[in-house]
């Protein structure tokens, strides 16, 4: 008879093999694990691809020169803006934007035409309600070109010299409510973290509660298998699932939505391991706390909601109140979002990722410790 | 196989769930190679006791050893040498018979897993179901699979919680043949059951009610210790007498057995008088052997109040 030992690789392997067979048999869950990323991509991808036109805008004009008029006309013609009102005061303009009546306010300063002609580079201010950056960013980006193109036509004859020098006017874009001005490209990398959090926490949350609910835990506990072997054995198969999900999202992001991926993908895969493991640790901890599978799912959502709301995925992180930022800093998703964006969009290397790696590592350590100590070795 | 220390020796083992005492200061001793029967009404604490033996529940108090290892401190060592068959099927329904056995064999780190599983399936007649999902087996075959799973690692002690519930008579006989074969090899079995015929097959048995041990010993000893006497009454429509007999002094139990009535009581003279009262032309009365079931039922009735 072989001795018991603290950790047996053979027993550990037996648990992994068993989990894989069960995963293969459970078609619904398996389909969900692959299906969720695809569905989410399509849902969010719609928002990404959409290039909303005819957004309501108001004009606050203190100048009525021909130049002002042609800029307003060009805005309208660009298709991005729909001028719905002309206001006389800043208060009125603010009111409209706060109420959501308009998404943009174009402020044309006094003497705009005169300053332009004198070559003084007058300033146009375009204020945007950028709560939904996917909606406004294209219009914002287009405005500068629209305004300059409009003036090119007007600055003819004796004024033509103004076209050759420095830009004839300045445009200040002011996206309010969303100081980080997240662009649509941020969503795909973010989605990767969100999908991993959602599916992995739920699925591993179910892993142990299922054994309890079906009564198989009774058999398992009467064998020499150790808690660590069970927990790690259950985690490993789902790490692979996590990578499959990442693969689906990255392929879709690359080929459907043409998200730039300038960083090192191998680095991304490597550091993602930490994030995936952290989520699995949470799931396992939940499954040691939950009495049944329903509770495990509820707990998973309890974790998922703050993750999605406070991580900077839904709302810009710096725009949140301090207490919310504090909570956000403890969540692995917050740091993972920064990591993914850093790698994919900015080409960050390992050194730059460090500040976001160690918080995830600490989280993983804590969740595994809690999970292991909570793992009940008896039925009572 | 008969010599040496007892395989199970527990003293005053107690376990409560909240205010409810499931096992109340239970002390028993099981010798090596014995087939020990565990009987008692539903909720009497049989499952709870067996779970404490295999480390699934922590006793509140008491002391004991199992296979010579301390129940409280050496659970890991005990687990290596016992085979536990739970009352509820607790293998994986979404794994096939073969996969379940492979898993169990690997968990015990057994050598030659493939051959071992094949041999075990052959021995228990499971080979033709090898690739079938355990969840799709009929109840009796599930039990047989569960037995196979707990025999793989050749345990020295089997803890079988109602292994034959819902199993047909032929399969039950096969099962007992297997248990006897194992006992001959020196394997000890503790078997909980509700079947009287199985109780009589055990070398010794214990009767539990309300978590307390009410009787133990061989079947004959238990009957003798009960102090019960039984008369069998035969005749036409004998069952119509039951209500009348129950009212009589000294009559403890009246139980129909096919076309006969068993009337039991503690005092032989009063009982004789009660039976003699009957119309002797219509019914024939004779003193008979005391039935184990009657003993258990009277034990339960007498202890109902004080738990
Ligand atoms: N996990 C538990 N939590 C709370 N109470 C429990 C638990 N397990 C058992 N009990 C209670 O302990 C008592 C003994 O139950 P147990 O399952 O040991 O009886 P049993 O003799 O096996 O019954 P049966 O013949 O029906 O299988 C019952 O009153 C039961 O309700
Ligand atoms: Mg029971």
GROMACS .gro file of N, CA and C and ligand atoms in nm, chain B residues 46-47 87 161-162, ligand 2:
model
   16
  426UNK      N    1  -2.747   0.560   1.170
  426UNK     CA    2  -2.656   0.463   1.108
  426UNK      C    3  -2.559   0.532   1.013
  427UNK      N    4  -2.616   0.611   0.923
  427UNK     CA    5  -2.530   0.680   0.826
  427UNK      C    6  -2.433   0.773   0.898
  467UNK      N    7  -2.473   0.564   0.112
  467UNK     CA    8  -2.614   0.528   0.094
  467UNK      C    9  -2.667   0.582  -0.038
  541UNK      N   10  -2.313   0.130   0.343
  541UNK     CA   11  -2.436   0.192   0.395
  541UNK      C   12  -2.552   0.155   0.304
  542UNK      N   13  -2.634   0.064   0.351
  542UNK     CA   14  -2.749   0.014   0.274
  542UNK      C   15  -2.710  -0.025   0.132
  689LIG    MG1   16  -2.875   0.618   0.637
   0.00000   0.00000   0.00000
